[in-house]
Tab-separated table of C-alpha atoms and ligand atoms in Angstrom:
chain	number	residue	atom	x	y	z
A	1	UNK	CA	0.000	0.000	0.000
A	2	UNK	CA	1.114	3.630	-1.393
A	3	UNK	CA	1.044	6.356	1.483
A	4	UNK	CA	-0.471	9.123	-0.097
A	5	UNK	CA	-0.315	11.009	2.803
A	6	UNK	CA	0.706	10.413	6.195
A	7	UNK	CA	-0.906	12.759	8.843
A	8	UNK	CA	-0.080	10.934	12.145
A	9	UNK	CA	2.623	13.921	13.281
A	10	UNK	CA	4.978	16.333	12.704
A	11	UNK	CA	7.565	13.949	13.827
A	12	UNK	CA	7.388	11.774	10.469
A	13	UNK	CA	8.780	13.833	8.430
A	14	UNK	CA	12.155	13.641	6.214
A	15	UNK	CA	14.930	15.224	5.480
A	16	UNK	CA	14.464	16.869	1.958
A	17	UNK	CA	17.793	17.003	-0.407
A	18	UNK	CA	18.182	20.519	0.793
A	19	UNK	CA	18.224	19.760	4.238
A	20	UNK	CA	20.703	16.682	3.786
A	21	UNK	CA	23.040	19.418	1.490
A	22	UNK	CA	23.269	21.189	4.483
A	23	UNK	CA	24.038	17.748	6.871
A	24	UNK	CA	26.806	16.663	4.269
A	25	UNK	CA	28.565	20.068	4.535
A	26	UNK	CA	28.521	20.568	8.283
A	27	UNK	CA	31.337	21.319	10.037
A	28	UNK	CA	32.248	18.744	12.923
A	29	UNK	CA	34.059	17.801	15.937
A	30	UNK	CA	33.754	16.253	18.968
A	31	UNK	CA	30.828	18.192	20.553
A	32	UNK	CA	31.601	16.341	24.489
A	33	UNK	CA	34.853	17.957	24.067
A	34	UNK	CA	32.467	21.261	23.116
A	35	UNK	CA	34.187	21.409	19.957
A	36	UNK	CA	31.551	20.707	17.377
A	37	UNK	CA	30.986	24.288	15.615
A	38	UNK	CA	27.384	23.597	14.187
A	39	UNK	CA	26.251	22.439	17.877
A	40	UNK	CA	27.791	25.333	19.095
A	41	UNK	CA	26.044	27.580	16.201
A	42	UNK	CA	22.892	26.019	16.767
A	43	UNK	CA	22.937	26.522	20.871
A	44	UNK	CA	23.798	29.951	20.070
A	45	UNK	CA	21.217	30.753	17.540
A	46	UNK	CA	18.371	29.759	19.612
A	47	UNK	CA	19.111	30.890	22.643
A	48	UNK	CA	19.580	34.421	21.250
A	49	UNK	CA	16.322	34.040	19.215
A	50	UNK	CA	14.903	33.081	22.369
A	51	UNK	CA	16.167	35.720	24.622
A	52	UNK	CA	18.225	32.982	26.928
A	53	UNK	CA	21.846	33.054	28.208
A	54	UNK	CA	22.537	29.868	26.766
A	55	UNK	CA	21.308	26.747	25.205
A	56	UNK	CA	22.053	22.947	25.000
A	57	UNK	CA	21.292	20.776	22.004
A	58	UNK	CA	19.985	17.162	22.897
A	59	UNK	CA	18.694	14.115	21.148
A	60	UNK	CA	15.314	14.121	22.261
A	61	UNK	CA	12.160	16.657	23.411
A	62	UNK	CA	11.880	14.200	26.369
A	63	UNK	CA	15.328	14.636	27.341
A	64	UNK	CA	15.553	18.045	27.293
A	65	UNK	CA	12.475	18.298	29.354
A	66	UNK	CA	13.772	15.944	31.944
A	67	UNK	CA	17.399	17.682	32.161
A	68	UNK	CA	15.655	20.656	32.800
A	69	UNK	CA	13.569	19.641	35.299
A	70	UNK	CA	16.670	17.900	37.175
A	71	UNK	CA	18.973	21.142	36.442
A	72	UNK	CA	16.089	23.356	38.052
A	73	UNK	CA	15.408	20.709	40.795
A	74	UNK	CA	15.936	17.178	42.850
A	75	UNK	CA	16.042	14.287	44.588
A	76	UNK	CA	12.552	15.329	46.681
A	77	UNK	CA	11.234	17.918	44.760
A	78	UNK	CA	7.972	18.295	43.514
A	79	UNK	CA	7.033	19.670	40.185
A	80	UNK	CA	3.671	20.654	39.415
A	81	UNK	CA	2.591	20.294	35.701
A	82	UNK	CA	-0.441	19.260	33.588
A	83	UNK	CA	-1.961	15.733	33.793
A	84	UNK	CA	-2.028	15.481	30.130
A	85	UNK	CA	1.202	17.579	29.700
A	86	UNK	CA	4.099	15.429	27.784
A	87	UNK	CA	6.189	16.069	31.368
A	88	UNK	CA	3.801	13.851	33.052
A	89	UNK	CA	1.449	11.486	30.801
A	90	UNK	CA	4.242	10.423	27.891
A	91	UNK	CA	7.629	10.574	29.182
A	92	UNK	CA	7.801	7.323	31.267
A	93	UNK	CA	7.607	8.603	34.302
A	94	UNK	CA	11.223	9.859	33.786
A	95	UNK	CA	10.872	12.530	36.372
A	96	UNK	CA	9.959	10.182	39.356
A	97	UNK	CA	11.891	7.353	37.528
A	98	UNK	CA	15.558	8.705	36.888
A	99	UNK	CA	14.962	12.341	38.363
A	100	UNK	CA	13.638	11.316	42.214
A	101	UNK	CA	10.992	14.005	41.598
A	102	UNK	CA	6.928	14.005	42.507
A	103	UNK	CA	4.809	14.993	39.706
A	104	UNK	CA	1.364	17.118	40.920
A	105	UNK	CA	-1.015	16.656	37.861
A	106	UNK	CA	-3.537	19.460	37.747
A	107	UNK	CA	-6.320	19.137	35.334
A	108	UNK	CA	-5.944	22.025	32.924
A	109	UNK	CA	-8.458	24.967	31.899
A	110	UNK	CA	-10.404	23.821	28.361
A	111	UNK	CA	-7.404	26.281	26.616
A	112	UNK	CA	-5.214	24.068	28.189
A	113	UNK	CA	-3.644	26.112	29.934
A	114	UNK	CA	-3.312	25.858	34.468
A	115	UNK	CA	-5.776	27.256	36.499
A	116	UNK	CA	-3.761	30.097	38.776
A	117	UNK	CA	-5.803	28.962	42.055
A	118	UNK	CA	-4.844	25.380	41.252
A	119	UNK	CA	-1.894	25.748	41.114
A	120	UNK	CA	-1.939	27.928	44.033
A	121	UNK	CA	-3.580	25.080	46.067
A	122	UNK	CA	-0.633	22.645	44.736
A	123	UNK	CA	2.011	24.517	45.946
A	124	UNK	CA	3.315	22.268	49.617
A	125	UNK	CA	3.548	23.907	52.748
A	126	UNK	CA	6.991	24.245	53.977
A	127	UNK	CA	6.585	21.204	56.293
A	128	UNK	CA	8.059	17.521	56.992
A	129	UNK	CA	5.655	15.868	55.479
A	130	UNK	CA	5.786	17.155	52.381
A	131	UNK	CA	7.902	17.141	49.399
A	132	UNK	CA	9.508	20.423	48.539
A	133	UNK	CA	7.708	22.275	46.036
A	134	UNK	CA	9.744	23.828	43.275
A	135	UNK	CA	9.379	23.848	39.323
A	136	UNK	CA	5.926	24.524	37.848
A	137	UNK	CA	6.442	23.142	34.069
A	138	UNK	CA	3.737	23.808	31.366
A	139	UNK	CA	3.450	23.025	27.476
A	140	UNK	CA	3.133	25.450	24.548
A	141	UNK	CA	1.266	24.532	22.155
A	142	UNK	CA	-0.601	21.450	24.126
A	143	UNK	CA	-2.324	19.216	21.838
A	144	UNK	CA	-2.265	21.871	19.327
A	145	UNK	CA	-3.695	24.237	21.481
A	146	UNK	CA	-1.771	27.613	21.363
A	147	UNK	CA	-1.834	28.988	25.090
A	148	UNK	CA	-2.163	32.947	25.317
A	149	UNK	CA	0.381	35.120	27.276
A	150	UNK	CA	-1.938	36.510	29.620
A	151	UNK	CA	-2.876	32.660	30.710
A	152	UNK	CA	0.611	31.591	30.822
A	153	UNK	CA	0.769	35.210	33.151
A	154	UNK	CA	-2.006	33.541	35.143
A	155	UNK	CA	-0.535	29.914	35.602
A	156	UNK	CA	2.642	31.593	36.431
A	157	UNK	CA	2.182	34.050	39.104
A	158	UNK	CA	1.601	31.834	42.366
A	159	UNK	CA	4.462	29.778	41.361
A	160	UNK	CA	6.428	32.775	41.165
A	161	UNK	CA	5.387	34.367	44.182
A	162	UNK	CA	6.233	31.088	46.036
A	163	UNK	CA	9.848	31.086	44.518
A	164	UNK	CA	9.077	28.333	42.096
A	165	UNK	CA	11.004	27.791	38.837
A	166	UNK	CA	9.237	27.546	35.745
A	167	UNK	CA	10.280	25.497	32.535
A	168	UNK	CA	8.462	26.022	29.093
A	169	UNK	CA	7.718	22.532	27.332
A	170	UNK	CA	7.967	24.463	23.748
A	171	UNK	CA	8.335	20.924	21.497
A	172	UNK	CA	5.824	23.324	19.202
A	173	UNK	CA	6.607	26.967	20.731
A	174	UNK	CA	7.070	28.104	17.301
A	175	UNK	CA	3.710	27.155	16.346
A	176	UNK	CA	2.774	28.683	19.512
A	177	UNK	CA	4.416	32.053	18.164
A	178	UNK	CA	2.643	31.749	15.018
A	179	UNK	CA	-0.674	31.029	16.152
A	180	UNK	CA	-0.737	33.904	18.757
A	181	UNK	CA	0.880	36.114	16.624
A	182	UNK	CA	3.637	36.284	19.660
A	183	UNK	CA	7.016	36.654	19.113
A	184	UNK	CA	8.524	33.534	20.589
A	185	UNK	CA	10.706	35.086	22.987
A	186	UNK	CA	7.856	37.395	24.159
A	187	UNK	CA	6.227	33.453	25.348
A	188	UNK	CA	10.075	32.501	25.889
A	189	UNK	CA	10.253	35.515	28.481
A	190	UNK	CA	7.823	33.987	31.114
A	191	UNK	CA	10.000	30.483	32.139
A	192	UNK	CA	13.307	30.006	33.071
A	193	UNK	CA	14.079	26.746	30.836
A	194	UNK	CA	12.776	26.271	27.450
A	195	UNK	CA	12.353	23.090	25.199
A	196	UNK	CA	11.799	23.762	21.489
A	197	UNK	CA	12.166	20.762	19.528
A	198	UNK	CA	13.595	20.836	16.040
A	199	UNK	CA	12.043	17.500	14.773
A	200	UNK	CA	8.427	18.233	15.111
A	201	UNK	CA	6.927	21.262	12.895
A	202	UNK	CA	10.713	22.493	11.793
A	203	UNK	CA	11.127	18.793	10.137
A	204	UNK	CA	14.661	18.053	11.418
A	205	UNK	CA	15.611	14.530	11.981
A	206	UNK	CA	16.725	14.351	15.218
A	207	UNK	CA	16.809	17.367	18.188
A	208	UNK	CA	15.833	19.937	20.853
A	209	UNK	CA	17.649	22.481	22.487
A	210	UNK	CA	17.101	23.718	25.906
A	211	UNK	CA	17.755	26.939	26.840
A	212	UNK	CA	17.823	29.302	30.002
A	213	UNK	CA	20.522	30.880	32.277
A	214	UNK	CA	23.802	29.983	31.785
A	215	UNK	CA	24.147	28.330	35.329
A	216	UNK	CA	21.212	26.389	34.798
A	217	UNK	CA	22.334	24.657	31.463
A	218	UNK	CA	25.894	23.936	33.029
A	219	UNK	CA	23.944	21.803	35.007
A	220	UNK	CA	21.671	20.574	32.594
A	221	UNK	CA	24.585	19.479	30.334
A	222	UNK	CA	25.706	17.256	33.461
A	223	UNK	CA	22.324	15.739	33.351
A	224	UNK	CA	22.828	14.932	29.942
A	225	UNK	CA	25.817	13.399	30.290
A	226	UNK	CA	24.434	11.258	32.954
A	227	UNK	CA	21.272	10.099	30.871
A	228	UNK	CA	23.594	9.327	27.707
A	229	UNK	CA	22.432	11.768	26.092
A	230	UNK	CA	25.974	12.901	25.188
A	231	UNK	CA	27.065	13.202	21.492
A	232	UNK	CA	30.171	13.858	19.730
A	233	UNK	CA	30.143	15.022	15.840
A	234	UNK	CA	26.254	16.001	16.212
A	235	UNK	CA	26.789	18.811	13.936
A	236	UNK	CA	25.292	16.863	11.253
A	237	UNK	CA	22.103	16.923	12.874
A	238	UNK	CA	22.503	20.424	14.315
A	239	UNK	CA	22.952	21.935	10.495
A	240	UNK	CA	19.740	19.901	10.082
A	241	UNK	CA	18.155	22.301	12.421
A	242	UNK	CA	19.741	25.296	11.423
A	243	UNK	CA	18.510	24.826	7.882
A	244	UNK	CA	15.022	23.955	8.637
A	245	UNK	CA	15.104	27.465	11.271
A	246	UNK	CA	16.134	29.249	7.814
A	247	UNK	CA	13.620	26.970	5.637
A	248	UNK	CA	11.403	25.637	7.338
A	249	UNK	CA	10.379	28.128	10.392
A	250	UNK	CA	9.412	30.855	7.861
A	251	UNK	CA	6.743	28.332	6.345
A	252	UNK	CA	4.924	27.229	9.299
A	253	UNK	CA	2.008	29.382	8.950
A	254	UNK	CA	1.396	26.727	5.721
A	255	UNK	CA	0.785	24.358	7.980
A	256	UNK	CA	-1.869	25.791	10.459
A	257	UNK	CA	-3.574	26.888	6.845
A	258	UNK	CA	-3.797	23.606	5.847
A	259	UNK	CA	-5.499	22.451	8.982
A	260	UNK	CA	-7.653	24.875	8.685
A	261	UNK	CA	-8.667	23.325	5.034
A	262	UNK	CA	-8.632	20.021	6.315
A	263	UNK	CA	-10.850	20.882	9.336
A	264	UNK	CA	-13.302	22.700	7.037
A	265	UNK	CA	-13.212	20.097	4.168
A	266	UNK	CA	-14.189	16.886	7.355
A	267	UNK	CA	-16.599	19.228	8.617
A	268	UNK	CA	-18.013	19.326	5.441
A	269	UNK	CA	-18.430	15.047	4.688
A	270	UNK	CA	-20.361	15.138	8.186
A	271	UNK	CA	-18.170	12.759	9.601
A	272	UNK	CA	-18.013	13.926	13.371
A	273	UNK	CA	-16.612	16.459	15.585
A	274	UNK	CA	-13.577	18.639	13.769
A	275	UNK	CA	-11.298	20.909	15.294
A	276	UNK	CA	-8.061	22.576	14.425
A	277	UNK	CA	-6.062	23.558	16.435
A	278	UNK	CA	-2.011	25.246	14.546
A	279	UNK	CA	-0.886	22.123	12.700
A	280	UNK	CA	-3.098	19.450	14.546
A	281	UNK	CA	-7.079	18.821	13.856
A	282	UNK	CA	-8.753	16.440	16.074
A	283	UNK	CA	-11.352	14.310	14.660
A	284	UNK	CA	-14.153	12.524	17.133
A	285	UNK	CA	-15.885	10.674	14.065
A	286	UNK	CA	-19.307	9.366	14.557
A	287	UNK	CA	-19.919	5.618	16.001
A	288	UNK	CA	-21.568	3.962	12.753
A	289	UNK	CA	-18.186	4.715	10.836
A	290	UNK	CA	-16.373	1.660	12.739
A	291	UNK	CA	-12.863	1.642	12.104
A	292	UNK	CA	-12.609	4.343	10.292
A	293	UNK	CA	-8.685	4.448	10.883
A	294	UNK	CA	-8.296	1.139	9.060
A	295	UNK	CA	-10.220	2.028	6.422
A	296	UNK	CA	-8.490	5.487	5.511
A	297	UNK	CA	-5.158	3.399	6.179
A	298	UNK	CA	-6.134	0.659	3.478
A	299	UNK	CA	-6.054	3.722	1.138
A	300	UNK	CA	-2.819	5.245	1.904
A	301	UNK	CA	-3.667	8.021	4.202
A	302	UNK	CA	-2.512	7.705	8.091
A	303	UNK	CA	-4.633	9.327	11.182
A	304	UNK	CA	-3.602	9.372	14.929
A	305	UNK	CA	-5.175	6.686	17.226
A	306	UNK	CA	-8.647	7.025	18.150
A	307	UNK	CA	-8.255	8.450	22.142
A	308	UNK	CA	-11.365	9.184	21.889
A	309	UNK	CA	-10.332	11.420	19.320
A	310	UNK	CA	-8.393	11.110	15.847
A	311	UNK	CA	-5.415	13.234	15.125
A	312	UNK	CA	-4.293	14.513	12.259
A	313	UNK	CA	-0.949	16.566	12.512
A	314	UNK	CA	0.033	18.769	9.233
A	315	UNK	CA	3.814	18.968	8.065
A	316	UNK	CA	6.087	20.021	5.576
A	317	UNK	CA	5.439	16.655	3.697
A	318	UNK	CA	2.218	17.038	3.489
A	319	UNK	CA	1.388	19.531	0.264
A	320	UNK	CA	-2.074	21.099	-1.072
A	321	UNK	CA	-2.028	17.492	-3.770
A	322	UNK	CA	-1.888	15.264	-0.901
A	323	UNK	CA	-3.510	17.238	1.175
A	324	UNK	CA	-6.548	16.880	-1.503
A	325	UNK	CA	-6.061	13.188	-2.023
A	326	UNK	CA	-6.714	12.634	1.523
A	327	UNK	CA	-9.996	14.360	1.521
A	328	UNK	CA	-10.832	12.293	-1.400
A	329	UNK	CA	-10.079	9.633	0.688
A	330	UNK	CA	-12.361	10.728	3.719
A	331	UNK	CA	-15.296	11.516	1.367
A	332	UNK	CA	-15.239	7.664	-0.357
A	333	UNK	CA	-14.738	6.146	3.272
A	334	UNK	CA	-17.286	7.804	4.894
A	335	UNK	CA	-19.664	8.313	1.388
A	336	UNK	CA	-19.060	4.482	1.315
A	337	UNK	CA	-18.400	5.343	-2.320
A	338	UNK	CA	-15.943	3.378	-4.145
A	339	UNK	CA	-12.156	4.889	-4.475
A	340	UNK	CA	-11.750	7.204	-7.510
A	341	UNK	CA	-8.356	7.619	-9.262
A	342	UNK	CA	-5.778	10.062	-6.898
A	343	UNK	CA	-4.884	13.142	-8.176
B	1	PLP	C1	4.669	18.658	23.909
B	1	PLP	C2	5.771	17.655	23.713
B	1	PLP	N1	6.830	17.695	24.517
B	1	PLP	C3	7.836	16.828	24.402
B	1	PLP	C4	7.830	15.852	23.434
B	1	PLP	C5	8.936	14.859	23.386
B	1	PLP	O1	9.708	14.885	22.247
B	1	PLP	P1	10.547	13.596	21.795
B	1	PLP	O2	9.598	12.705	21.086
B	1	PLP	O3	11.607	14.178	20.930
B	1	PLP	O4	11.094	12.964	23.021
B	1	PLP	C6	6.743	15.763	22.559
B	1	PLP	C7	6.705	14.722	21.516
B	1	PLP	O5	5.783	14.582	20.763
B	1	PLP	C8	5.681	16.689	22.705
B	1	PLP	O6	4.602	16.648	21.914
């Protein structure tokens, strides 16, 4: 089976010839040794663009999020966060696991964002009994959802009136700064930390950089070290990045367009409940369409898992022709009409 067009993530993406151009030309070295230029370029670039002392380029959005946490934080600590924040629902319990940390889950606000007197309420009395309180982390964009400034303000403000850190889960904070129409340092401006991952919207193949105050990523890059996260001539991957901030990060806007079509075109067949959100639409289709999933997949074009909902992430690989063949798709599945010939 042909994809025609592959909508689980942003993540799937690959690297176009352009992109590898740039990876075969990078200048290397042995980044442990901090002697990998393009690393250094990249750490450099982003944490200027985001208004940070310094940065620190790891494999993985997960990583980054969980040297932050233990570079802000430790053994004992607890970190207050979203329940269905990456921090605490996907990341394998990395926080409690390898960083000795409680997690708080609050149930966010329907923009996704923390209620202030929640988190407030979450915040531990200085006693015994209780673990320290001492990073509040939240996402940007969660599930799509772009959060505004003056929520993040809101969600902020006890944590910073009881001394708390504050790290920025920004795997998407570009879309974020798109969407809101917010510079990304303006949304950069309210944590100390931030995680903005490179192989999500910006279609890199591998990274994230964290960045913050320089103290805080000296200890960060221990963490790394510690996890394995360590690489050496990672300048392949970092000119990866810095090509797709140059390519790739001036485009994004594409994308949220494109959901926008997709939304309106499923909203359209009657098919259930759209809604899109930057580069993501979430589908709730109705009951009598059984496995809908399976059938779109049996014609080339691949949908989130049904939790309840369906998502459907748009990407630099997806164009306006494959957009349009996967509508065609979703109007024969749910029509029950038989394929016609792709575009
Ligand atoms: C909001 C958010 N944070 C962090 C991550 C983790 O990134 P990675 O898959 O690179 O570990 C993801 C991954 O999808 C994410 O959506």
């Amino acid at each position: 089976m042909t994809v025609l067009c592959d909508l689980r993530s942003d993540t799937v993406t690959r690297p176009c010839a352009g992109m590898r151009a740039a990876m075969a030309a990078a200048e290397v070295g042995d980044d442990v040794y901090g002697e990998d230029p393009t690393v250094a370029h990249l750490e450099a670039r982003l944490s200027e663009m985001l208004g940070k002392e310094a940065g620190l380029f790891l494999p993985s959005g997960s990583m980054s999020n969980l040297c932050a946490l233990m570079a802000l934080g430790g053994r004992g600590d607890a970190v207050i966060t979203g329940k269905p924040y990456h921090v605490n629902a996907w990341e394998a319990g990395s926080a409690s696991v390898l960083g000795g940390m409680m997690i708080v889950p609050l149930a966010p606000g329907p923009d996704a964002a923390l209620e202030p007197e929640d988190v407030a309420a979450a915040i531990f009395e200085d006693d015994p009994h209780f673990a320290r309180t001492r990073i509040l982390s939240i996402e940007n964009t969660v599930s799509g959802q772009a959060v505004s400034l003056a929520r993040m303000d809101a969600a902020i403000a006890p944590a910073r009136a009881a001394g708390l850190s504050v790290h920025l889960d920004g795997a998407r904070l570009f879309n974020a700064s798109v969407a809101l129409g917010v510079e990304a340092r303006e949304l950069a401006a309210r944590a100390d930390t931030v995680s903005v991952c490179l192989s999500k919207g910006l279609g890199a193949p591998v990274g994230t950089v964290l960045v913050g105050p320089r103290e805080v990523i000296h200890h960060a890059r221990r963490a790394r070290k510690l996890l394995g996260g360590a690489m050496r001539q990672a300048g392949v991957l970092a000119a990866a990045a810095l090509w797709a901030l140059d390519h790739v990060l001036p485009r994004l806007s594409d994308d949220h367009a494109r959901a926008t079509a997709l939304a309106e075109g499923l909203s359209g067949l009657d098919i259930g409940a759209v809604r899109a959100r930057t580069n993501m639409v979430h589908l709730r289709p109705h009951a009598q369409l059984g496995d809908l999933r399976g059938a779109l997949a049996a014609k080339g074009i691949l949908v989130g898992t049904p939790d309840p909902e369906s998502r459907m992430v748009l990407h630099r690989d997806v164009d306006d022709q494959s957009l349009a063949a996967a509508l065609t798709v979703f109007r024969n599945v749910s029509t029950g009409k038989p394929p016609v010939a792709m575009p």
